[in-house]
PDB file of C-alpha atoms in Angstrom:
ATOM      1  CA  UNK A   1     118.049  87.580 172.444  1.00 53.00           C
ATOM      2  CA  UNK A   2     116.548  91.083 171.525  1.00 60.00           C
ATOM      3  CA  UNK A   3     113.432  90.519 168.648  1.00 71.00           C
ATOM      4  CA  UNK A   4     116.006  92.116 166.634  1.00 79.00           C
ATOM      5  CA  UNK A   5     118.413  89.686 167.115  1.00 80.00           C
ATOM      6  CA  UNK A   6     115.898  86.779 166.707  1.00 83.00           C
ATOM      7  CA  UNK A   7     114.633  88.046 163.646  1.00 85.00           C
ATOM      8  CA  UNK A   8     118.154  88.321 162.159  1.00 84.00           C
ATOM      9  CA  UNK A   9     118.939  84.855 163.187  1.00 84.00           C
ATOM     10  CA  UNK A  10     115.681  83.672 161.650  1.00 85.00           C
ATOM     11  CA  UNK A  11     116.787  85.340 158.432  1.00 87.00           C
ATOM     12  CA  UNK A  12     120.183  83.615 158.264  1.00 85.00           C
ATOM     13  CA  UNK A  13     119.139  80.737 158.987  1.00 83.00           C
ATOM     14  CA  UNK A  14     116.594  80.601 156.220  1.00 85.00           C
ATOM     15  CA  UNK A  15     119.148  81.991 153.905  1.00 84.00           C
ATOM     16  CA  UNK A  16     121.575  79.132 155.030  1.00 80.00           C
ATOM     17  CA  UNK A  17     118.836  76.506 154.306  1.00 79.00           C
ATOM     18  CA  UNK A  18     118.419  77.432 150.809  1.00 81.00           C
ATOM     19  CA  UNK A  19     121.811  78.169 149.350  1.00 77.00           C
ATOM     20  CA  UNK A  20     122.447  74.353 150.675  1.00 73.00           C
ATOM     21  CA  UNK A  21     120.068  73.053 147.858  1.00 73.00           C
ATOM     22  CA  UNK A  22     121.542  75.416 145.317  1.00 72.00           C
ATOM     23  CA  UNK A  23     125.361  74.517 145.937  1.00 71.00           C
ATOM     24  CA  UNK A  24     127.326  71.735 144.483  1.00 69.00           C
ATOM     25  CA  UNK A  25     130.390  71.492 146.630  1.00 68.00           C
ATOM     26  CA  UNK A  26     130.105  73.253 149.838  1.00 68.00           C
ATOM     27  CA  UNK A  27     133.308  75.002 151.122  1.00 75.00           C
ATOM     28  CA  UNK A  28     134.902  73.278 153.807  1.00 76.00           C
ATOM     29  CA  UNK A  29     133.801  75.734 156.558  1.00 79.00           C
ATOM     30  CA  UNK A  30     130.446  74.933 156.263  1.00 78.00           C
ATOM     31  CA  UNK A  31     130.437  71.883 158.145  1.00 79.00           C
ATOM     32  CA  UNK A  32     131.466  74.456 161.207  1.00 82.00           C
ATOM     33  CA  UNK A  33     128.629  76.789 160.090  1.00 80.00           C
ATOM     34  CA  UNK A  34     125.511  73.941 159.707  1.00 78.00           C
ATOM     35  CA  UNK A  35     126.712  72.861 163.084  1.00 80.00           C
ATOM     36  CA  UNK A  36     126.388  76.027 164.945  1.00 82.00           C
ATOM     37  CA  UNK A  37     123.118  76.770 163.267  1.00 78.00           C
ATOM     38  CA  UNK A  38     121.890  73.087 164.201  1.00 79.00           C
ATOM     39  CA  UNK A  39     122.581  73.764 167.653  1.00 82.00           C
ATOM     40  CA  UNK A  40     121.284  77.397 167.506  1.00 81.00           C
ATOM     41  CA  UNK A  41     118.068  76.233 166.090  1.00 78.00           C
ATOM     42  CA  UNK A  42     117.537  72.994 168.411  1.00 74.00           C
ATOM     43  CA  UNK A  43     117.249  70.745 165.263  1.00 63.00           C
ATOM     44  CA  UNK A  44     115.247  72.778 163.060  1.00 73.00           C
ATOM     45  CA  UNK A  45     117.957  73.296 160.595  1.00 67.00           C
ATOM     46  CA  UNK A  46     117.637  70.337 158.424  1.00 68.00           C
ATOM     47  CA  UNK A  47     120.763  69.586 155.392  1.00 62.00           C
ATOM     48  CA  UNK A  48     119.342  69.522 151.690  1.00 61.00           C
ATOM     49  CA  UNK A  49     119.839  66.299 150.778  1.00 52.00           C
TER      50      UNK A  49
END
């Protein structure tokens, strides 16, 4: 990736991160979505609990 790229990435995936502590019920796609980002981030995305 291109810094630009990594620094987008960084941004969603901070973004991603903290709406999962904000929402209730998550919509069903974001199963697919944490997933990707897990892998993307070699286990540095960690689920709100």
């Amino acid at each position: 990736m291109v810094p630009a790229d990594e620094a987008a990435a960084k941004r969603v995936f901070r973004v991603l991160n903290r709406a999962t502590k904000a929402w209730k019920m998550l919509p069903r796609e974001w199963v697919m979505a944490t997933t990707e980002r897990a892998v993307e981030f070699e286990g540095r995305f960690i689920p709100a609990s």
